[in-house]
mmCIF file of C-alpha atoms in Angstrom:
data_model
loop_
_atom_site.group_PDB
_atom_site.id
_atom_site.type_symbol
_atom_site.label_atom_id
_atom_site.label_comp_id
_atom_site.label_asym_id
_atom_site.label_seq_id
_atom_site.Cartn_x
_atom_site.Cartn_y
_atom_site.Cartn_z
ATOM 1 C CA UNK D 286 -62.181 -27.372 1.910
ATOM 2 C CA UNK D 287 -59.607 -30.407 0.940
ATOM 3 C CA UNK D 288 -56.962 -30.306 3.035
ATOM 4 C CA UNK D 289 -53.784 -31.566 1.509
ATOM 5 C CA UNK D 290 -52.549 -35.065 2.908
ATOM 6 C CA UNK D 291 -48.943 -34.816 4.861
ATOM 7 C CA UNK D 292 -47.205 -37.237 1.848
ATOM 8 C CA UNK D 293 -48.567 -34.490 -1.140
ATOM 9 C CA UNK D 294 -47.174 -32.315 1.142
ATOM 10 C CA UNK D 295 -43.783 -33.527 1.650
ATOM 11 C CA UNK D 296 -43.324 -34.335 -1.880
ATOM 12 C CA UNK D 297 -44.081 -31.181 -3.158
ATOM 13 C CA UNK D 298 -40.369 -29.302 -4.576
ATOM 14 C CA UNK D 299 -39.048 -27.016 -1.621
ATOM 15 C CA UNK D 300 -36.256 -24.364 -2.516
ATOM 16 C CA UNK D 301 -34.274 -22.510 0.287
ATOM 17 C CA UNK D 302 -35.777 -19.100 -0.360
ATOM 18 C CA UNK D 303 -39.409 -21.108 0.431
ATOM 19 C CA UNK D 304 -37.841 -22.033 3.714
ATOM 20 C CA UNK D 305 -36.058 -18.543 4.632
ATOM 21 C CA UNK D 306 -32.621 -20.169 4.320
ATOM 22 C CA UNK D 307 -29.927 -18.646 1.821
ATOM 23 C CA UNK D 308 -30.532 -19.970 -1.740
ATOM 24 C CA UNK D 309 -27.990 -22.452 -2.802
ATOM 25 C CA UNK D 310 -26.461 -23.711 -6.328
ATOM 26 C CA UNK D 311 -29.143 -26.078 -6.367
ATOM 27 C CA UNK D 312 -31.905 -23.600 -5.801
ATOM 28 C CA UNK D 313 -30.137 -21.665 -8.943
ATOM 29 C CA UNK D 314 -29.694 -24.760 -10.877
ATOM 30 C CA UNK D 315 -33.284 -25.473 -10.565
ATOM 31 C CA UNK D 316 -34.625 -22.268 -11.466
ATOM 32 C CA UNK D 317 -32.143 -21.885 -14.386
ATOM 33 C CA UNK D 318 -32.898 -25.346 -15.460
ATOM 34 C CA UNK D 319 -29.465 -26.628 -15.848
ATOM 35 C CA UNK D 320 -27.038 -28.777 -13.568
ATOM 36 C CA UNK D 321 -25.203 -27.451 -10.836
ATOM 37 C CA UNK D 322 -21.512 -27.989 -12.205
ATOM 38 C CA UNK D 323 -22.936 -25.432 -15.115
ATOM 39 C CA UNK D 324 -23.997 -23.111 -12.578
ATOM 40 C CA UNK D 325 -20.103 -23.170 -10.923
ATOM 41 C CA UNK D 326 -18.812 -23.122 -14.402
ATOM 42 C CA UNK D 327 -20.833 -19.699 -15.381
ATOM 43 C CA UNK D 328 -20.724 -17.948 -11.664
ATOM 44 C CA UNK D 329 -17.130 -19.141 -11.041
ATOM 45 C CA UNK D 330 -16.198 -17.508 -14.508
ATOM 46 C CA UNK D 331 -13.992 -20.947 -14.757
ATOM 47 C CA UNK D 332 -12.180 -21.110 -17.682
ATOM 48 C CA UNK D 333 -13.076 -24.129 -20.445
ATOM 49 C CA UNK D 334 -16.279 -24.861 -19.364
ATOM 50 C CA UNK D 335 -18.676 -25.269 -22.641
ATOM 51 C CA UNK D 336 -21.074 -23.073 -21.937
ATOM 52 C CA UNK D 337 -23.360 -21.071 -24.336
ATOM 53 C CA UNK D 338 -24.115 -17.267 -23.950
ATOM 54 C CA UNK D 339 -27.584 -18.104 -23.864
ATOM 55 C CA UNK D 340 -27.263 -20.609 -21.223
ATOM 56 C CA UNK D 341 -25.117 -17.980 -19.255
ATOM 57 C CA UNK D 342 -27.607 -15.408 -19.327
ATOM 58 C CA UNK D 343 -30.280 -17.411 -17.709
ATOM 59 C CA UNK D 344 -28.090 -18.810 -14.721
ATOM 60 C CA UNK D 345 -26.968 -15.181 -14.326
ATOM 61 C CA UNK D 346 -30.334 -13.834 -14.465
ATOM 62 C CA UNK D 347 -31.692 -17.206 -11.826
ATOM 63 C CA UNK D 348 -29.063 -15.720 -9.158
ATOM 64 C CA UNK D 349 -29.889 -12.673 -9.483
ATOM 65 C CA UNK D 350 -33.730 -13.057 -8.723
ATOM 66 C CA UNK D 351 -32.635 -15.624 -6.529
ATOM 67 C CA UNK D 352 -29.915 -13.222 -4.662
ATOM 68 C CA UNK D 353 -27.261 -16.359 -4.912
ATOM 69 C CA UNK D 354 -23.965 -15.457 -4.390
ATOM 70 C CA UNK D 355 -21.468 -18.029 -4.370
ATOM 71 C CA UNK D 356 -19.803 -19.031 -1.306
ATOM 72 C CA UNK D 357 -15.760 -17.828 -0.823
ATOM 73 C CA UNK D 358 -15.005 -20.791 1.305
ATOM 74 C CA UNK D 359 -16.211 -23.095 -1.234
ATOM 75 C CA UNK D 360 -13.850 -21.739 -3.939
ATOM 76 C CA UNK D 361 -11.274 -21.429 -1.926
ATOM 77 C CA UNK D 362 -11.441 -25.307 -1.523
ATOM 78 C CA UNK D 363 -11.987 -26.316 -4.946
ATOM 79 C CA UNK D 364 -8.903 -23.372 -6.164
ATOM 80 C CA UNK D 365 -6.748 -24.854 -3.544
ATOM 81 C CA UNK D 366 -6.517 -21.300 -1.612
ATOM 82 C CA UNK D 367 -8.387 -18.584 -0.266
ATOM 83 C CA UNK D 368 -7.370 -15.631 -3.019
ATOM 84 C CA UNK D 369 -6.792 -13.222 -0.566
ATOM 85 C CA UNK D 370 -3.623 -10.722 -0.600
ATOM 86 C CA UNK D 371 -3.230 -9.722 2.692
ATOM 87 C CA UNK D 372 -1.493 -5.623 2.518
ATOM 88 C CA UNK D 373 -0.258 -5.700 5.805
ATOM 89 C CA UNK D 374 0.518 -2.139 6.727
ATOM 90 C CA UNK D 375 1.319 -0.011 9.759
ATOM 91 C CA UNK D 376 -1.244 2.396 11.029
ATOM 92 C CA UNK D 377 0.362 5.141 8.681
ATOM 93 C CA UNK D 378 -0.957 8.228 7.262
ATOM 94 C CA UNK D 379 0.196 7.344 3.446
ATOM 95 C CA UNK D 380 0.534 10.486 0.917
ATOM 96 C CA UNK D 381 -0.819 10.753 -2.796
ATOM 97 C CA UNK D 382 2.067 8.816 -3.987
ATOM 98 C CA UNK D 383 1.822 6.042 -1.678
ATOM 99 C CA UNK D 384 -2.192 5.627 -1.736
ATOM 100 C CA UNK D 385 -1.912 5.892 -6.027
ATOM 101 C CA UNK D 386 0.566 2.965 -5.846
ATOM 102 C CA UNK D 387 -1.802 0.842 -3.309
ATOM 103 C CA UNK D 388 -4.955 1.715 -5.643
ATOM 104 C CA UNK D 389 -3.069 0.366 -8.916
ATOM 105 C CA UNK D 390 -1.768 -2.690 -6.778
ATOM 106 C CA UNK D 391 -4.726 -3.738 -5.869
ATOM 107 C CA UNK D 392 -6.369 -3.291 -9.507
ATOM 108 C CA UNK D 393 -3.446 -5.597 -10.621
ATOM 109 C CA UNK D 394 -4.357 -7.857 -7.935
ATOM 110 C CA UNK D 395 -7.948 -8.016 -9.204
ATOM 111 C CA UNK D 396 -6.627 -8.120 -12.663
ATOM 112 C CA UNK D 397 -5.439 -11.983 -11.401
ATOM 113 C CA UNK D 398 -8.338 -12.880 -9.749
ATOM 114 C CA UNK D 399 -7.211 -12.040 -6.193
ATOM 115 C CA UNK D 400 -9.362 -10.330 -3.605
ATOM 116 C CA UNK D 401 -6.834 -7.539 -1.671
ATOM 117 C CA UNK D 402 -7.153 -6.164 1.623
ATOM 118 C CA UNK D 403 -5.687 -3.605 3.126
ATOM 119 C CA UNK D 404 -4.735 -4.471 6.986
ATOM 120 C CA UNK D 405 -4.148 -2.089 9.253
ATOM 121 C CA UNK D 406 -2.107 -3.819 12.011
ATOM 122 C CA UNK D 407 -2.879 -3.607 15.804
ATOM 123 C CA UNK D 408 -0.547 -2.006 18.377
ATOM 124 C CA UNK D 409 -1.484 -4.320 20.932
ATOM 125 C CA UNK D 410 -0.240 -7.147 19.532
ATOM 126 C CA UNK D 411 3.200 -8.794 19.585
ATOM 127 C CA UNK D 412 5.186 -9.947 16.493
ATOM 128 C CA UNK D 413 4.534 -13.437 16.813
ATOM 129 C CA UNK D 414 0.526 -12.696 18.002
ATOM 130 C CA UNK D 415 0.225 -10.128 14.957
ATOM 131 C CA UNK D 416 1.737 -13.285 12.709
ATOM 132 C CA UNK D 417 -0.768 -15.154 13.755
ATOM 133 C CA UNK D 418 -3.404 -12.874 13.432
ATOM 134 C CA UNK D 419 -2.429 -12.525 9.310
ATOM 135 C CA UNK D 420 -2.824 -16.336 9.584
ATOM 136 C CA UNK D 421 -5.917 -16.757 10.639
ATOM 137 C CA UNK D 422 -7.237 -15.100 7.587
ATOM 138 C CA UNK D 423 -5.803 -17.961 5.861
ATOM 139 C CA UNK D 424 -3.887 -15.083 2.968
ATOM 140 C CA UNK D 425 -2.725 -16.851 -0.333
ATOM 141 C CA UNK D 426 -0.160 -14.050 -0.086
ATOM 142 C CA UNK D 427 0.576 -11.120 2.606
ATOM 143 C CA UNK D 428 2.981 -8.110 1.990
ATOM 144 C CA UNK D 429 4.310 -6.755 4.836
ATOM 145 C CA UNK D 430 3.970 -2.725 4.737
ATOM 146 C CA UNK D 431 6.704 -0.758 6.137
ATOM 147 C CA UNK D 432 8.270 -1.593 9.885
ATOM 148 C CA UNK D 433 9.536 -4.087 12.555
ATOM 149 C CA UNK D 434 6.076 -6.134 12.752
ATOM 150 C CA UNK D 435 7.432 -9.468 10.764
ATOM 151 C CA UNK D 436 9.676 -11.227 11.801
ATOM 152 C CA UNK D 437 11.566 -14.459 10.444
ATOM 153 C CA UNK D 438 9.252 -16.707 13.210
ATOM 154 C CA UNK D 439 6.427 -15.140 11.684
ATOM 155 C CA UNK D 440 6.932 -16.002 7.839
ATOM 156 C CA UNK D 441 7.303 -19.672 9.018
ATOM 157 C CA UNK D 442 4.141 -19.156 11.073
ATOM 158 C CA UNK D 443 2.464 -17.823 7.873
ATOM 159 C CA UNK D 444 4.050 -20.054 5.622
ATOM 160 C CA UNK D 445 2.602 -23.538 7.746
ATOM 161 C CA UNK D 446 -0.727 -22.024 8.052
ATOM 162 C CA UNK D 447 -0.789 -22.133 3.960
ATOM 163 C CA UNK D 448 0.072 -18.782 2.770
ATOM 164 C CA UNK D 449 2.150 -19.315 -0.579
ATOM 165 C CA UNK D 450 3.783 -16.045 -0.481
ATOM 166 C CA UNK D 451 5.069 -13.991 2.118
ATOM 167 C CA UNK D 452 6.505 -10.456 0.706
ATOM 168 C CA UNK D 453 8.102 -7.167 2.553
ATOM 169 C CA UNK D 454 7.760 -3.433 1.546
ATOM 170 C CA UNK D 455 10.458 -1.608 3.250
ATOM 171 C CA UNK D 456 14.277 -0.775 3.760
ATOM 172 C CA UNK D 457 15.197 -4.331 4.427
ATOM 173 C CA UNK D 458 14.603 -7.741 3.870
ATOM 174 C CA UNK D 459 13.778 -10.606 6.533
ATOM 175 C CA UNK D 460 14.911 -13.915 6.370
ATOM 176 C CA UNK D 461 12.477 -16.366 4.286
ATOM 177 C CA UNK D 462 10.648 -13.568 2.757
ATOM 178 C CA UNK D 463 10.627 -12.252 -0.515
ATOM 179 C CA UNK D 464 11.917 -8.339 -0.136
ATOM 180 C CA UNK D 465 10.555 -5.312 -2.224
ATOM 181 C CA UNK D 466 13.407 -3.052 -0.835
ATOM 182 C CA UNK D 467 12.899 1.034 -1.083
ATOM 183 C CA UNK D 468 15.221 3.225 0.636
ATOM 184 C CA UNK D 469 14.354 5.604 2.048
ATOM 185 C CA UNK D 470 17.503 7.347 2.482
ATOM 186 C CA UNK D 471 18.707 7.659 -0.701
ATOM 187 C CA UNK D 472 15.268 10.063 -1.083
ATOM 188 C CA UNK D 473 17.276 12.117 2.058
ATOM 189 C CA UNK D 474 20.362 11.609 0.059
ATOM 190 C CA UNK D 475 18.895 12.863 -3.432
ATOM 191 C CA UNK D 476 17.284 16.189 -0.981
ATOM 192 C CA UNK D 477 20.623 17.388 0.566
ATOM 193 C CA UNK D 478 23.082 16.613 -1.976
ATOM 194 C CA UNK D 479 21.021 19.044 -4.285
ATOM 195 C CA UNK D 480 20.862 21.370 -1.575
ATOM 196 C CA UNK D 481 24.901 21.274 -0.626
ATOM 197 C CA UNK D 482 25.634 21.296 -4.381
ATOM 198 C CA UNK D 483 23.549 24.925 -4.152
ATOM 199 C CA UNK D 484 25.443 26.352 -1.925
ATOM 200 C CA UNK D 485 23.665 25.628 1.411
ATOM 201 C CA UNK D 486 25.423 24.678 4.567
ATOM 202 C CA UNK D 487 22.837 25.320 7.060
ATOM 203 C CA UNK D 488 19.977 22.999 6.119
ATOM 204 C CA UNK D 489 16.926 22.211 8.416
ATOM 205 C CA UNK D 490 15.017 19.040 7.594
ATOM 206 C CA UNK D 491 11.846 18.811 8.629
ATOM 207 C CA UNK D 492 10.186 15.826 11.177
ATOM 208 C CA UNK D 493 6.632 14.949 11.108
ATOM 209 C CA UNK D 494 5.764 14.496 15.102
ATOM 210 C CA UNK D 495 2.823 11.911 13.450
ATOM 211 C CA UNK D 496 4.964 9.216 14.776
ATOM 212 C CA UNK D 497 3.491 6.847 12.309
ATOM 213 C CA UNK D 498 6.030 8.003 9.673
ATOM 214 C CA UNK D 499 9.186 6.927 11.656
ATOM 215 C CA UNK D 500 9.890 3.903 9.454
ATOM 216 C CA UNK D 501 10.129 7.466 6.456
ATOM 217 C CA UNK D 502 11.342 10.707 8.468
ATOM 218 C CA UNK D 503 14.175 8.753 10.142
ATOM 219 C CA UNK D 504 16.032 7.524 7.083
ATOM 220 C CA UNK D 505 15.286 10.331 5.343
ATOM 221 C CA UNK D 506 16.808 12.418 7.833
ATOM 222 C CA UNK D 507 19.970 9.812 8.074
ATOM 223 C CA UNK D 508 19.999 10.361 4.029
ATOM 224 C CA UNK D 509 20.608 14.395 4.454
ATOM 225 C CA UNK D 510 23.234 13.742 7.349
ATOM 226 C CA UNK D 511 24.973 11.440 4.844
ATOM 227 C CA UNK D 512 24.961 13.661 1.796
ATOM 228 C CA UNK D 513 26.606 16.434 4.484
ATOM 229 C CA UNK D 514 29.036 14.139 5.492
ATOM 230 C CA UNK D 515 30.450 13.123 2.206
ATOM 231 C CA UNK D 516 30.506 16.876 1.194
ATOM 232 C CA UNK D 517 33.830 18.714 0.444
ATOM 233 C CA UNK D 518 33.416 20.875 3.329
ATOM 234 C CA UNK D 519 31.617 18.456 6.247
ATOM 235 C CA UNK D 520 32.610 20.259 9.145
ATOM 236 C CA UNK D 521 31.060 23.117 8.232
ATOM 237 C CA UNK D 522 27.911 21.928 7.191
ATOM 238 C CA UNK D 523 24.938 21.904 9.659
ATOM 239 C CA UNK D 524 21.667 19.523 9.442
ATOM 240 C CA UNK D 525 18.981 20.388 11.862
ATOM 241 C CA UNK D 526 15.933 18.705 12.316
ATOM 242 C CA UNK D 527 12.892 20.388 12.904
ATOM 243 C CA UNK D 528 10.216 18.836 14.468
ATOM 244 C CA UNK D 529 6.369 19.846 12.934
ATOM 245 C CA UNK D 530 2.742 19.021 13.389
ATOM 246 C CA UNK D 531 1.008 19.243 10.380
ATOM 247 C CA UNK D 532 -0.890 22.544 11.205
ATOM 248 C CA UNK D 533 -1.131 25.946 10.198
ATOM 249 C CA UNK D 534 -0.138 27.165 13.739
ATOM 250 C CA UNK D 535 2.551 24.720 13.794
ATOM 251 C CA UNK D 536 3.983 26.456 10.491
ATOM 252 C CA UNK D 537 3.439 29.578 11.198
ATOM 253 C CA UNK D 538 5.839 29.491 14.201
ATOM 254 C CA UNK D 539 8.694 27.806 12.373
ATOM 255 C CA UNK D 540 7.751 30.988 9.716
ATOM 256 C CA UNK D 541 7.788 33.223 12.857
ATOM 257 C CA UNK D 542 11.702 31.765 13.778
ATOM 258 C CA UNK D 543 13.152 30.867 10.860
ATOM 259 C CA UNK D 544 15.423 33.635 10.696
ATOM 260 C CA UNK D 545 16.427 33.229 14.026
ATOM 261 C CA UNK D 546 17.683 29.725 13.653
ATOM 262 C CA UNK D 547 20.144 30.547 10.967
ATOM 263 C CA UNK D 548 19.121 27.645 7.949
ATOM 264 C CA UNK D 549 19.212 29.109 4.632
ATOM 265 C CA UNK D 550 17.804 25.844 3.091
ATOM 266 C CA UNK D 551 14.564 23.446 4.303
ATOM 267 C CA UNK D 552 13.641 19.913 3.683
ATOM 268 C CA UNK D 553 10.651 19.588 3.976
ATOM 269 C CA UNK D 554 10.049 15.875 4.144
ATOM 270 C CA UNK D 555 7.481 15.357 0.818
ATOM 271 C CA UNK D 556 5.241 17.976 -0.941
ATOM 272 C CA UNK D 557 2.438 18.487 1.440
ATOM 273 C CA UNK D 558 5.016 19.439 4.604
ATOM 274 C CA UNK D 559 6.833 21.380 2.469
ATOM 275 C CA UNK D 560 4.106 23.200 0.598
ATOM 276 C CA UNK D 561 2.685 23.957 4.393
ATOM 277 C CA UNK D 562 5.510 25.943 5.169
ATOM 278 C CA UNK D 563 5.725 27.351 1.868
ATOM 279 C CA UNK D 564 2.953 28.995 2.338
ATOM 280 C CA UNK D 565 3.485 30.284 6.202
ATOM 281 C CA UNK D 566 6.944 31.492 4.575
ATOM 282 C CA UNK D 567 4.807 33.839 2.027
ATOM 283 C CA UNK D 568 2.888 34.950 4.731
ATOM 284 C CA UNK D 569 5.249 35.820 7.149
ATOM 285 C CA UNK D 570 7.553 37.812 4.478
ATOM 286 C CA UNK D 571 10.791 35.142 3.866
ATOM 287 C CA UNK D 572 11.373 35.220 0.186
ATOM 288 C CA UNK D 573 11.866 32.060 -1.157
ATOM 289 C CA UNK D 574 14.303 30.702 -2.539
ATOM 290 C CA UNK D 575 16.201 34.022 -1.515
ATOM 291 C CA UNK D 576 15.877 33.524 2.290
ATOM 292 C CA UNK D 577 15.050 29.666 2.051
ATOM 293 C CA UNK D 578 15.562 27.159 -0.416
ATOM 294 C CA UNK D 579 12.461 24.666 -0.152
ATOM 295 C CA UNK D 580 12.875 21.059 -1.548
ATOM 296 C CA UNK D 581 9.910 18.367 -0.830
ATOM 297 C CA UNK D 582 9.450 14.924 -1.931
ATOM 298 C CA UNK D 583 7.471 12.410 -3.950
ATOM 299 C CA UNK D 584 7.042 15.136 -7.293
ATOM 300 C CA UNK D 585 3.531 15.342 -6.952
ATOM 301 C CA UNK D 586 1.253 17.468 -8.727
ATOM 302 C CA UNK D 587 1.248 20.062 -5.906
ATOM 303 C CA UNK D 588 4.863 20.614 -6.445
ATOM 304 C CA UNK D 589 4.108 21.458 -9.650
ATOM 305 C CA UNK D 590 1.125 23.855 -9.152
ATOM 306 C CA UNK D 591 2.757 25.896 -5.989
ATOM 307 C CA UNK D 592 3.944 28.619 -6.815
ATOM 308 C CA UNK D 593 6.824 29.654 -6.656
ATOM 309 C CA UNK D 594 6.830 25.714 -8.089
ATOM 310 C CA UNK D 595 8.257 23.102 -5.458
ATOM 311 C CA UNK D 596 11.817 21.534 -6.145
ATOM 312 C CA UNK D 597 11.356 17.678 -5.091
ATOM 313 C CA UNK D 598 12.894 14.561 -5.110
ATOM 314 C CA UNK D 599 10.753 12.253 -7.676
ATOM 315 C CA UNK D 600 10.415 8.686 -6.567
ATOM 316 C CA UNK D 601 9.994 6.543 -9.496
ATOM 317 C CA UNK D 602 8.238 3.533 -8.179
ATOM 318 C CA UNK D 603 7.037 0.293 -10.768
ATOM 319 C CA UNK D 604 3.775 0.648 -11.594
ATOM 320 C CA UNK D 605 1.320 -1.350 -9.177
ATOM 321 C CA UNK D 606 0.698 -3.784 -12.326
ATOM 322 C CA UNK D 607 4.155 -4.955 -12.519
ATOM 323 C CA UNK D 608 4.039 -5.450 -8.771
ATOM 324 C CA UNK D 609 0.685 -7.433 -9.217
ATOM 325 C CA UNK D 610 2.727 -9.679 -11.876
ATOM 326 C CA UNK D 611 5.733 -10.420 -9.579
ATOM 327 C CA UNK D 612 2.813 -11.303 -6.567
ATOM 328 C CA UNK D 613 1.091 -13.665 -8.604
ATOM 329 C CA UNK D 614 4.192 -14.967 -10.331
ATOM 330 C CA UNK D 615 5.065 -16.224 -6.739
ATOM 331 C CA UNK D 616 2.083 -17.570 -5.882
ATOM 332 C CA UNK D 617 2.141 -19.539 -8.829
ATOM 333 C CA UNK D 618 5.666 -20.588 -7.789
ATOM 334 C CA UNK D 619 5.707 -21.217 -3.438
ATOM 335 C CA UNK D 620 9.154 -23.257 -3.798
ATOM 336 C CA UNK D 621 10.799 -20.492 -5.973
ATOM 337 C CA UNK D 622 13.931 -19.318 -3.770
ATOM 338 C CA UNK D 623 13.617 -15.958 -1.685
ATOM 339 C CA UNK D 624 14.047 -12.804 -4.434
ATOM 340 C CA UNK D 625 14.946 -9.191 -3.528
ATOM 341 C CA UNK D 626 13.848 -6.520 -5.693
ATOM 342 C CA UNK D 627 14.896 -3.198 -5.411
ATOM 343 C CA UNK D 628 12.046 -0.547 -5.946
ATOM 344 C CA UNK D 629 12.301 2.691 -7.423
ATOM 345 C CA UNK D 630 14.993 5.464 -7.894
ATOM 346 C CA UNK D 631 15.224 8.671 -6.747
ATOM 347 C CA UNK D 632 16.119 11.862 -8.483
ATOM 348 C CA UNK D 633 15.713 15.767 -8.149
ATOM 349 C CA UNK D 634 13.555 17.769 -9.550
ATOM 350 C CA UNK D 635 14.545 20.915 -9.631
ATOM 351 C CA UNK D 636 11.989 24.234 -10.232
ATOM 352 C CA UNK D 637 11.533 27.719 -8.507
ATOM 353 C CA UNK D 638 11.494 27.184 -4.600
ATOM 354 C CA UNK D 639 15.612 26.317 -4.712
#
């Protein structure tokens, strides 16, 4: 048998996937029979390159059989930035509303051509080391979820290490960043204002022990206190808070007292706290809204299929698209001055429960 000499050897075409290595652009380019900057053009979807359909097709169908998939760092060089959009949130346990507005966001996001990433942030770090953590991801653009965790130091820190935007969702803004302002207290406000202008002067509010939802439960709270306090009878108005773990046991017992404690009217935080002890209410025999006037938040469906059907504050947030829009807008524009938006409005619902 003819063995093949070392220089036919070493001339003979070699392609990554021969040698075990990942395939490349040139392996694709080969296969496809076409250059490599037509390869970029049709995988990098890049907009005015002349490329037929026909010609598409085939470097499609060489990647696939080839398993190419284009490199992130490699775009991120040639775009000038990584795409990312860092959603830099608290370890929270969201509701409905929250998690539909973070699932539209980030379909915006893609909409633009941005990769999003929801980042739960670590207790263990400091403010300046949880900055820095962010940075290391290299983010084109990082919103800053509810809390204390960014701090003026760190937008600089995020702002040198490339990131073109730097954005915060929460109650207030923080110098150098761009602020998406909500308040939470006006949802409070909306709550006990409704409840005074019923009639109620005893009115227990109730407070999530998941101490994740501080940065909600204490404004909200603060927003009930106010709307007693600018009442025409203040003094006589009481606001208790009522501390709850989201359990049926935990309900149950506040069911088992309620009468005891005197509160003719509950707060129940948003619809799934409130629809909890709705339902230890009906079981322990308190008629509602006759014995207790229930209000929740956010005006989810829930509210609306409870019955008796939930009163609740609806919080009219922009849609995630026109939040997507605004994030890229800024992108586009890093030197634009620092913008505050306020987000959403508050107002009650009113239906059976009180």
């Amino acid at each position: 048998m003819t063995q093949p000499s070392p220089t036919a050897a070493s001339a003979a075409p070699t392609s990554s996937a021969a040698t075990g290595s990942a395939p490349t652009s040139a392996d694709v380019a080969r296969l496809a029979g076409v250059s490599r900057a037509t390869v970029s053009y049709v995988l990098n979807d890049t907009v005015g390159g002349r490329v037929s359909e026909q010609t598409r097709l085939r470097v499609r169908a060489a990647a696939d059989e080839l398993g190419y998939v284009p490199h992130a760092a490699a775009r991120s060089l040639r775009a000038g930035h990584s795409g990312l959009v860092l959603l830099a949130t608290p370890e929270i346990t969201f509701g409905p509303l929250f998690n539909e507005f973070f699932t539209e966001l980030r379909a915006g996001l893609r909409d633009h051509g941005y990769t999003a990433v929801l980042y739960g942030n670590r207790s263990d770090l400091g403010e300046r080391d949880i900055a820095r953590a962010w940075a290391e991801l290299r983010p084109t653009a990082v919103l800053a979820g509810a809390g204390d965790e960014l701090t003026p130091e760190g937008v600089e820190i995020l702002k040198r290490s490339g990131t073109r935007a730097v954005l915060t969702l929460g109650a207030r803004p923080i110098p150098g960043a761009h602020a998406l302002v909500l308040d939470q207290r006006e949802i409070g406000v909306s709550a006990g204002t409704h409840l005074l202008a019923g009639g109620h002067e005893a009115i227990g509010v109730l407070m999530p022990t998941d101490r994740t939802l501080l940065p909600f439960t204490e404004p909200r709270l603060a927003g009930v206190r106010a709307a007693a306090a600018a009442s025409v009878n203040p003094g006589r108005v009481r606001v208790e808070p009522l501390p709850l773990d989201y359990t049926e046991e935990a309900a149950a017992a506040l069911a088992a007292r309620w009468r005891s404690l005197g509160l003719t009217a509950l707060y129940g935080y948003n619809d799934e706290y409130a629809a909890l002890v709705l339902a230890a209410f009906q079981d322990a025999g308190i008629a509602v809204p006759a014995e207790a006037a229930v209000v929740g938040s956010d005006d989810t469906m829930l509210a609306r299929v409870l019955r008796p059907r939930l009163t609740s504050v609806q919080v009219a947030l922009p849609t995630g698209q026109v939040l997507a829009d605004l994030i890229d807008r800024l992108i586009r524009e890093p030197d634009s001055p620092v913008e505050t938006h306020q987000l959403g409005s508050s107002r009650i619902v009113p239906r059976d429960s009180g």
